[in-house]
Short mmCIF file of C-alpha atoms and ligand atoms in Angstrom, two decimals:
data_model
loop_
_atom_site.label_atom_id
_atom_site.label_comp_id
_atom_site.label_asym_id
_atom_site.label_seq_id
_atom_site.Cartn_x
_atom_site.Cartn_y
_atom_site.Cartn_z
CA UNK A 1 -8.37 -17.92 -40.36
CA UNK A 2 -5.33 -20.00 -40.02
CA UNK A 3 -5.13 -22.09 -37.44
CA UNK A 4 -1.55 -21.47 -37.10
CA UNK A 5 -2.43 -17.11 -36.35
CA UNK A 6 -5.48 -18.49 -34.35
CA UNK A 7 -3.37 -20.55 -31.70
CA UNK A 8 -1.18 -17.40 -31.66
CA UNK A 9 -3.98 -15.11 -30.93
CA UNK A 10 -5.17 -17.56 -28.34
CA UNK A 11 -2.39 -17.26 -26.46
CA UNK A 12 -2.53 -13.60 -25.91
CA UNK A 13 -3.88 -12.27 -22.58
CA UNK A 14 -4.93 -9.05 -24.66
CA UNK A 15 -8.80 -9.62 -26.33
CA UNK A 16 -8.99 -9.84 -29.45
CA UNK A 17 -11.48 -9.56 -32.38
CA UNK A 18 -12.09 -8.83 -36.12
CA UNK A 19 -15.00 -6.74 -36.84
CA UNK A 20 -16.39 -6.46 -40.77
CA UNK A 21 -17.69 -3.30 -42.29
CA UNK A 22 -20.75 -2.59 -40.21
CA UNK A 23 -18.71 -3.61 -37.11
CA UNK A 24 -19.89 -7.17 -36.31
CA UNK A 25 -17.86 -9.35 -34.60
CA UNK A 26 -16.53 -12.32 -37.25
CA UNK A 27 -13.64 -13.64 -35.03
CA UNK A 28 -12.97 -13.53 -31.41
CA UNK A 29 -10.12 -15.10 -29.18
CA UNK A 30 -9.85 -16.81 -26.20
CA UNK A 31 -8.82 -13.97 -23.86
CA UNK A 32 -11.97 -11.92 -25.16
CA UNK A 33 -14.15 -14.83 -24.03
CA UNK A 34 -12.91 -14.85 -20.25
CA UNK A 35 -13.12 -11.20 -20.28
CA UNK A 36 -16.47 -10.74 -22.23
CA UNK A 37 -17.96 -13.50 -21.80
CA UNK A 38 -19.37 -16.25 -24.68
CA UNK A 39 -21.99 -15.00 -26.97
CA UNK A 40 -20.48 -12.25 -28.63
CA UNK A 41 -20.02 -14.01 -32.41
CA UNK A 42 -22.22 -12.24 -34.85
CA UNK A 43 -23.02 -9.85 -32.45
CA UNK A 44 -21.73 -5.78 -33.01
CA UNK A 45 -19.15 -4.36 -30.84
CA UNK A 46 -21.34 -1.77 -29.63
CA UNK A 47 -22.94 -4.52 -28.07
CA UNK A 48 -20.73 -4.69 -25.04
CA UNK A 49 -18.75 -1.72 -25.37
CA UNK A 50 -21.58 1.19 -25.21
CA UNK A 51 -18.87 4.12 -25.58
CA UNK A 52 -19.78 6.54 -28.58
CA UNK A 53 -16.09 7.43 -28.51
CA UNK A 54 -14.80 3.70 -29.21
CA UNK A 55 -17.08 3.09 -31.37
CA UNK A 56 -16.73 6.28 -33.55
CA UNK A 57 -12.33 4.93 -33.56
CA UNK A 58 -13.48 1.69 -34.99
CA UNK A 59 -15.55 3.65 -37.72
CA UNK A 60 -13.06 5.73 -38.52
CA UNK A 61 -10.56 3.16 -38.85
CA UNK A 62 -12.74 0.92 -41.12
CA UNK A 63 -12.51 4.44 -43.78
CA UNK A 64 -9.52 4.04 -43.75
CA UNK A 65 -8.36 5.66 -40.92
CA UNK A 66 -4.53 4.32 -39.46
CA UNK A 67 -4.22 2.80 -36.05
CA UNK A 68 -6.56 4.42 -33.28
CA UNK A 69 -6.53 3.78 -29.75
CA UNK A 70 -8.94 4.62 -26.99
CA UNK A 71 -8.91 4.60 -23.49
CA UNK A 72 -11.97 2.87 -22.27
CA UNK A 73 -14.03 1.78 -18.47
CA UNK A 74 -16.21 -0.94 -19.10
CA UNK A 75 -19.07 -1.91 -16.10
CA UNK A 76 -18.21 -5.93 -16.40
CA UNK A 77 -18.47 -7.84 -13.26
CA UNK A 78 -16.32 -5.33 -11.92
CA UNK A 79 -15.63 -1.99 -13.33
CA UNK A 80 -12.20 -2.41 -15.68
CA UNK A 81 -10.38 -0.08 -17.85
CA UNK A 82 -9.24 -0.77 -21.15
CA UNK A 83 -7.01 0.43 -23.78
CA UNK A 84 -9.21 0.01 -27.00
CA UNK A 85 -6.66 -0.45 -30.14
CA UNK A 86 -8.37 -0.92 -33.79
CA UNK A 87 -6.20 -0.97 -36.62
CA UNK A 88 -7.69 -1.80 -40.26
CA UNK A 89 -7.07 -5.39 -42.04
CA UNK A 90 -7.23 -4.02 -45.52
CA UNK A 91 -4.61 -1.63 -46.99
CA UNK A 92 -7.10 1.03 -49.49
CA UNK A 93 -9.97 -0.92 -49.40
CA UNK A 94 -13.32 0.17 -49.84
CA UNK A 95 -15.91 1.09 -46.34
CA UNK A 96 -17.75 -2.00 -47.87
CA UNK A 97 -15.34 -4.85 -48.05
CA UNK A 98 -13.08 -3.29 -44.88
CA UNK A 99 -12.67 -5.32 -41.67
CA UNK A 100 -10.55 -4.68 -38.62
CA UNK A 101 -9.11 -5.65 -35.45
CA UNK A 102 -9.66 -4.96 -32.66
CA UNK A 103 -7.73 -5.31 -29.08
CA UNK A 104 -8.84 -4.41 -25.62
CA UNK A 105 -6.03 -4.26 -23.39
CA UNK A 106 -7.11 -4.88 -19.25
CA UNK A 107 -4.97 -1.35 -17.88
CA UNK A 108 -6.76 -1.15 -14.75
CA UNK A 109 -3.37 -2.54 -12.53
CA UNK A 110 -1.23 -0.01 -14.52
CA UNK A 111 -3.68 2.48 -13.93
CA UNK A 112 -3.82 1.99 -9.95
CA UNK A 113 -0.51 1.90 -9.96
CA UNK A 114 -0.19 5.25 -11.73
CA UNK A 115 -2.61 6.98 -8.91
CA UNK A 116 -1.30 5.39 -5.87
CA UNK A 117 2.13 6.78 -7.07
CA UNK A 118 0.24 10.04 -7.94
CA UNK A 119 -1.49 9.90 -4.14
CA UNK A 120 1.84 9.06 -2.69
CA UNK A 121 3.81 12.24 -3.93
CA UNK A 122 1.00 14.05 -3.45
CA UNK A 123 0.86 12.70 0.68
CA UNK A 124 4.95 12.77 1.00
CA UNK A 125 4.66 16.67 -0.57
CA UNK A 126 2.21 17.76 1.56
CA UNK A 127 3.66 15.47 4.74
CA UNK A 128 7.43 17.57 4.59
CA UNK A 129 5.49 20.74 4.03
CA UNK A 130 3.94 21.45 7.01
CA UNK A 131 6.66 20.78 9.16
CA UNK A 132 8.75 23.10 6.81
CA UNK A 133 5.73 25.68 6.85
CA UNK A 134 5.76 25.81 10.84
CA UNK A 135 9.85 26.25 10.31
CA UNK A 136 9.24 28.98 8.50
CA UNK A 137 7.15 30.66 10.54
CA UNK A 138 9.32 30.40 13.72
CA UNK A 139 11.77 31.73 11.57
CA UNK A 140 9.88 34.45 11.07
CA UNK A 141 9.01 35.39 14.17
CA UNK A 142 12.51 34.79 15.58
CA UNK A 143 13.34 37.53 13.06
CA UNK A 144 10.82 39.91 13.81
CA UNK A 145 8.62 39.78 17.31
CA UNK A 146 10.60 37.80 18.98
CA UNK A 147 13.94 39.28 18.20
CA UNK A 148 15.08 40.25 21.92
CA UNK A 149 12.45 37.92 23.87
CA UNK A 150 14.99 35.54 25.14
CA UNK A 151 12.45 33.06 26.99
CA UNK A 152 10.17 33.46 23.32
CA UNK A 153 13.26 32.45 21.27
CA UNK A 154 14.00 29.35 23.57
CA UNK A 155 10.83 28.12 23.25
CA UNK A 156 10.64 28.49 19.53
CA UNK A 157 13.83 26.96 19.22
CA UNK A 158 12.35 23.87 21.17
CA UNK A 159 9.60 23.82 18.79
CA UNK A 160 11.67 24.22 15.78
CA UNK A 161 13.65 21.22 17.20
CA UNK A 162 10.87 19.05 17.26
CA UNK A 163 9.73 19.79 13.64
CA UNK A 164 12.70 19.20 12.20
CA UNK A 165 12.96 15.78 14.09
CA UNK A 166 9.81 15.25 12.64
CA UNK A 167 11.22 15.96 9.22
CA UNK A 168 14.26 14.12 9.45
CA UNK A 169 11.73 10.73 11.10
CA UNK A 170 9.62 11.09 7.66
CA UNK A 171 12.81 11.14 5.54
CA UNK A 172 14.46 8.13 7.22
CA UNK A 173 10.68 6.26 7.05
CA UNK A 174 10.75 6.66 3.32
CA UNK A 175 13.84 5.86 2.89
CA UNK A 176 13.48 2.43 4.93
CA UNK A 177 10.48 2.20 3.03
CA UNK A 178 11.76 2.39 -0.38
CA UNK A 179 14.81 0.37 0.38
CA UNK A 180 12.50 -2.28 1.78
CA UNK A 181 9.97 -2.78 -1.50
CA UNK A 182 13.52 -3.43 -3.24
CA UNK A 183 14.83 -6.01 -1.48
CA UNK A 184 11.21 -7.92 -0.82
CA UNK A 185 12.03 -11.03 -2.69
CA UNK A 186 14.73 -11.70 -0.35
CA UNK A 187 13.85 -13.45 2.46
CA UNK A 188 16.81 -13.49 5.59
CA UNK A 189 18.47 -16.58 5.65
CA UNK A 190 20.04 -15.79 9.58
CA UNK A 191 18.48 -17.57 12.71
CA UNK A 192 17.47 -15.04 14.99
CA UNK A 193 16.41 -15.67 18.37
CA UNK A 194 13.20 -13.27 19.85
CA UNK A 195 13.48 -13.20 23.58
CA UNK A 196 16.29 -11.03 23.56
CA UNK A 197 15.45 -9.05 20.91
CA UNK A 198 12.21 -8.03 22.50
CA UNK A 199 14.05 -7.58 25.98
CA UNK A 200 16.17 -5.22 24.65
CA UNK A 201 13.50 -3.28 22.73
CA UNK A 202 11.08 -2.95 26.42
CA UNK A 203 14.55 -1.67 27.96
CA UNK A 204 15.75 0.75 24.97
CA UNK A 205 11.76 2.67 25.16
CA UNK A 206 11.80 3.12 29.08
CA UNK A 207 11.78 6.76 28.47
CA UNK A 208 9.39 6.75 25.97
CA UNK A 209 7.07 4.57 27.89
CA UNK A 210 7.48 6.73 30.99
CA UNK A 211 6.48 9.64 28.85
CA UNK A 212 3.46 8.08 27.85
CA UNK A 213 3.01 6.84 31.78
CA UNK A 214 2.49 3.24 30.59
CA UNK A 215 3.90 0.04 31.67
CA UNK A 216 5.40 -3.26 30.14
CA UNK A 217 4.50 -6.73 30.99
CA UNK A 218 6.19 -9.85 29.39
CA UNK A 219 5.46 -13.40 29.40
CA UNK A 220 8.14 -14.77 27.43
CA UNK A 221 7.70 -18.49 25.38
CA UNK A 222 10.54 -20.63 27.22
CA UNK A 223 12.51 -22.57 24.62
CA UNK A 224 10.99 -20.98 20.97
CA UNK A 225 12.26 -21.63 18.35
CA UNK A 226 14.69 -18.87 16.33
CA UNK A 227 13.23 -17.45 12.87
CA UNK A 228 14.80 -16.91 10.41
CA UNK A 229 15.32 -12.73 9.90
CA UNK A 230 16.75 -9.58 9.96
CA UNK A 231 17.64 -8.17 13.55
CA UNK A 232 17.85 -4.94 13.33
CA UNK A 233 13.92 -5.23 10.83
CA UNK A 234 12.51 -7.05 13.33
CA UNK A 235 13.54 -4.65 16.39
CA UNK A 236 11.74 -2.00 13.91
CA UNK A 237 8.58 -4.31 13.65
CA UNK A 238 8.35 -4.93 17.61
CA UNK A 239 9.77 -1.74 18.96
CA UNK A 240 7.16 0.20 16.59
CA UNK A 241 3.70 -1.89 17.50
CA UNK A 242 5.39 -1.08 21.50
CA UNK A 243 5.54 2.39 20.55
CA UNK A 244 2.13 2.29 19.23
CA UNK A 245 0.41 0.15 22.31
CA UNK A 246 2.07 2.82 24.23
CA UNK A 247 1.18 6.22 22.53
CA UNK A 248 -2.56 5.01 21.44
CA UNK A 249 -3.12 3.74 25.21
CA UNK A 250 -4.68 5.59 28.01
CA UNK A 251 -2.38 6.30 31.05
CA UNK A 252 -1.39 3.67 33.78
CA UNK A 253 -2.32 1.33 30.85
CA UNK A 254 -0.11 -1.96 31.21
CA UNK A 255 1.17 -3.10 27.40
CA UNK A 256 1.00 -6.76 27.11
CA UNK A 257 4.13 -8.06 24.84
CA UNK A 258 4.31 -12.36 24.29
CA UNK A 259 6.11 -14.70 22.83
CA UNK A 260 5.36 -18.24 21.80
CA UNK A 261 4.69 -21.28 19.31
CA UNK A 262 1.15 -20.81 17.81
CA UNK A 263 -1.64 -22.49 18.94
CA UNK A 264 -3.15 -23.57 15.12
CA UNK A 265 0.31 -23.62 13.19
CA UNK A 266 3.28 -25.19 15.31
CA UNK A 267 5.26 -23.83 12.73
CA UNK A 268 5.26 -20.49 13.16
CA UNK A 269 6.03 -18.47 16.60
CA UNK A 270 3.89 -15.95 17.63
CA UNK A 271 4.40 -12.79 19.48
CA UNK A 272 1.56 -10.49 20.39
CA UNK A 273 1.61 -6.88 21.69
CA UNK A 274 -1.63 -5.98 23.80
CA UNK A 275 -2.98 -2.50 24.54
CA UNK A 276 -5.27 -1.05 26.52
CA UNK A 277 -6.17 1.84 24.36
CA UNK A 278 -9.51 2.86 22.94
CA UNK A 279 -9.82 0.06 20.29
CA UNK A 280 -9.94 0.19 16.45
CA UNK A 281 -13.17 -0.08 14.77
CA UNK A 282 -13.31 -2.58 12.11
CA UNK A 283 -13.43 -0.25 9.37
CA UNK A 284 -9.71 1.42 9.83
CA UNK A 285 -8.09 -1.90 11.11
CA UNK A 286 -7.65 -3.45 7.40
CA UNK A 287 -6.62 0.03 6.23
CA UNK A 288 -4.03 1.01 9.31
CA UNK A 289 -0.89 -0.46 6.84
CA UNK A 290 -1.57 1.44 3.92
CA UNK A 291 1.03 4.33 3.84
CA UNK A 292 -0.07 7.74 5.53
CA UNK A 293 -3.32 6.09 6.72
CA UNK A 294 -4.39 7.29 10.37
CA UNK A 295 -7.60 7.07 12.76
CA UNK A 296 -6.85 10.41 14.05
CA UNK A 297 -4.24 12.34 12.09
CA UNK A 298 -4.00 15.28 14.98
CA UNK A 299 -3.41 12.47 17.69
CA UNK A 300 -0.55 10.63 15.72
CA UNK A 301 1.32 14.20 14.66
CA UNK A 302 1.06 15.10 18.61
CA UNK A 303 3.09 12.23 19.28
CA UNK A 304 5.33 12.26 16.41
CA UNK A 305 4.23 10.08 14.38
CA UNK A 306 4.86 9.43 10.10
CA UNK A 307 1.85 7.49 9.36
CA UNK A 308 4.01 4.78 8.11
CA UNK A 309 5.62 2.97 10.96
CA UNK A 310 2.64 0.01 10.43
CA UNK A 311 3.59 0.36 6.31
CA UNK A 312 7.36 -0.09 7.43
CA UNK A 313 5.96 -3.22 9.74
CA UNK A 314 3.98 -4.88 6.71
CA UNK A 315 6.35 -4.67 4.29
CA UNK A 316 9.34 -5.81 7.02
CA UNK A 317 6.97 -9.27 7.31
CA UNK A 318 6.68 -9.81 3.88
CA UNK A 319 9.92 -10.28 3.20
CA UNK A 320 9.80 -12.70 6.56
CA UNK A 321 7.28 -14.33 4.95
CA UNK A 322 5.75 -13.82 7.91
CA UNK A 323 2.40 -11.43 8.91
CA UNK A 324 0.72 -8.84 10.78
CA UNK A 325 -2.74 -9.67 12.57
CA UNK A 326 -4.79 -7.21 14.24
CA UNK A 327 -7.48 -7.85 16.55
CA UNK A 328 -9.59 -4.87 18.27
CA UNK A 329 -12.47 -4.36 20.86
CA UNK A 330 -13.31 -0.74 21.03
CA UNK A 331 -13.48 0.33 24.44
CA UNK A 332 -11.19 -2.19 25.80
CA UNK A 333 -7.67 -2.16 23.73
CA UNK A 334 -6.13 -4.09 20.59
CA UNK A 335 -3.75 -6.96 19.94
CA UNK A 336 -1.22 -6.71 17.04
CA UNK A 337 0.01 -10.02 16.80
CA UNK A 338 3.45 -11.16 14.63
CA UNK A 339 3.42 -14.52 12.95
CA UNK A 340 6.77 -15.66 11.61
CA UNK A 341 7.75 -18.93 10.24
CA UNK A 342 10.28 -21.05 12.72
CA UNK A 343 13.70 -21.67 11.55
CA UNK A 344 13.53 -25.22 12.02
P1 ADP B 401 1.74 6.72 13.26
O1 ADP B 401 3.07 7.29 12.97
O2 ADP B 401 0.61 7.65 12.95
O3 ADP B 401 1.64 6.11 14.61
P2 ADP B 401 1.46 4.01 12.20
O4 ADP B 401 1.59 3.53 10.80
O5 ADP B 401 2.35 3.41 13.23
O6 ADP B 401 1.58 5.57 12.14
O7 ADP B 401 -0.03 3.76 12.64
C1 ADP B 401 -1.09 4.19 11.80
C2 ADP B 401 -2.31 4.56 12.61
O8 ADP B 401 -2.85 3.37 13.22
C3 ADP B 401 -2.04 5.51 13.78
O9 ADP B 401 -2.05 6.84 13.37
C4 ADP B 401 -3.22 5.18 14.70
O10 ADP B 401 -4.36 5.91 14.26
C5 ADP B 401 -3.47 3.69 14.44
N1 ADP B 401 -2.88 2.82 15.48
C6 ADP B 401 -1.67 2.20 15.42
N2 ADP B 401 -1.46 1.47 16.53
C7 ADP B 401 -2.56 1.62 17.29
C8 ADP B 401 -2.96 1.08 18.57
N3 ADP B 401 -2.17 0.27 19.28
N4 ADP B 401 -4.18 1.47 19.05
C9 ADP B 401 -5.00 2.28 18.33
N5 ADP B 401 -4.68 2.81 17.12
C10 ADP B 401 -3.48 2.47 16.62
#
């Protein structure tokens, strides 16, 4: 081959290889060795891709066939999928002097991609329809039974109240959500100082922590240093992992919230936010960001929550260039813990 088309098809990230009549591999490139593996010169293509259907494509194009392509899973050293292209070398040539080539494209990211945004409708759909479904039925009743049952209708009315707050919470979470992933490359550029941000946050949930009988204690970092951020993000980062301590905590529970430099990197400030709940086994903690994703989905919808107030908090740090930590004893209570880069 030239060497010219060989450096070319060297630099593709796509494998590629030319297969002669009986489908033995004459050529391969670069890409197909870090995929594949070495080896695979001389050897057929049904070698390492056992899939009658990909096969049968590469046949078919070798008679003559035009361009086929075939999606494909492969079990290399993890399972990937592939989008199997052969298209013949020869125009009219005979089955016995044909060759081909033949691409494997790595589709597994696009793939993902494709079913997490699949999932995600999917969860948002069926997220808006139950409160709308529970709407409905006080509707309903409000028409029918409980037409002229004044105490009935106030109490239905309450409930309808709180549904559609819970609508209108799931709506505004998406959209901070969506609006967030946009603007992700952008870090903040103000200096913001924490203290008083988290001040104001333990004042502004009084009633929600009385609610949820719990109590606030603060231990404040004297002189830290500012970061550099968003206010009004990073009162939705602390005043949501507050919110949390305080509805996943038992009663009388005291809710830890500090501030200060970090012990391994003086760089960054870190401000932690202790419960005394029931703990987080290890097996939901490195899940608990991923949109919709809850320990106990009947517990979080009694106290109002989206399932995406810890996906709102992830994303919010990654455009800080900052992160979430989570530590957990069951039985005793969790620590989410903020780490932010100083703006110094
Ligand atoms: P939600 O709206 O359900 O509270 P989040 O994204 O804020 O959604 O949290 C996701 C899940 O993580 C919660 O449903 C809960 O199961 C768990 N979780 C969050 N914070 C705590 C905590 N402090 N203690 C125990 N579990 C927690």
């Amino acid at each position: 081959m030239d060497s010219e088309i060989e450096s070319i098809l060297d630099a593709l990230s796509v494998a590629v290889f030319i297969v002669d009549a009986d489908q033995t591999i004459t050529y391969r490139n670069s890409a197909s060795v870090s995929l594949f593996g070495t080896g695979l010169r001389n050897k057929k293509l049904s070698h390492f891709v056992p899939n009658k259907r990909c096969i049968r494509a590469v046949d078919d194009v070798l008679d003559g066939a035009d361009r086929q392509s075939v999606d494909v899973r492969l079990q290399l050293v993890v399972p990937t999928s592939f989008r199997m292209t052969a298209v013949s070398l020869q125009k009219n040539a005979t089955r016995d002097g044909a060759s081909a080539v033949v691409s494997f494209e790595d589709v597994s990211h696009i793939l993902e991609a494709e079913q997490m945004r699949t999932d995600f409708v999917a969860n948002v759909s069926h997220e808006l329809r139950s409160p709308l479904t529970a709407l409905y039925g006080f509707i309903e009743t409000l028409q029918g039974p409980a037409r002229s049952d004044q105490q009935a209708s106030d109490r239905f009315l309450q409930l309808m109240e709180r549904e559609a707050a819970r609508m209108a919470r799931l709506i505004d979470d998406l959209l901070s959500l969506s609006k967030l992933q946009s603007e992700e490359r952008y870090a903040p550029t103000e200096k913001v100082t924490i203290n008083p941000i988290l001040e104001r946050i333990v004042a502004s949930l009084e009633p929600i922590l009385m609610k949820e009988q719990a109590t606030v204690a603060t231990d404040f970092g004297a002189d830290l240093p500012d970061v550099f951020g968003n206010v009004d993000e990073l009162t939705q980062v602390f005043a949501n992992l507050i919110e949390n301590a305080a509805k996943y905590s038992r009663p009388d529970a005291v809710i830890r919230v500090a501030s200060r430099i970090d012990d391994k990197e003086p760089e960054m400030v870190r401000i932690t936010v202790t419960d005394q709940g029931d703990g987080i086994a290890p097996k939901h903690i490195a899940r608990l960001t991923e949109r919709f994703y809850r320990i106990d989905k009947g517990r979080s919808r009694d106290k109002g929550g989206t399932g995406l107030g810890l996906a709102i908090v992830k994303h919010i740090l990654m455009r800080h260039r900052g992160r979430l930590q989570i530590d957990s004893e069951q039985g005793t209570g969790s620590t989410f813990s903020v780490v932010l880069p100083c703006a110094r």
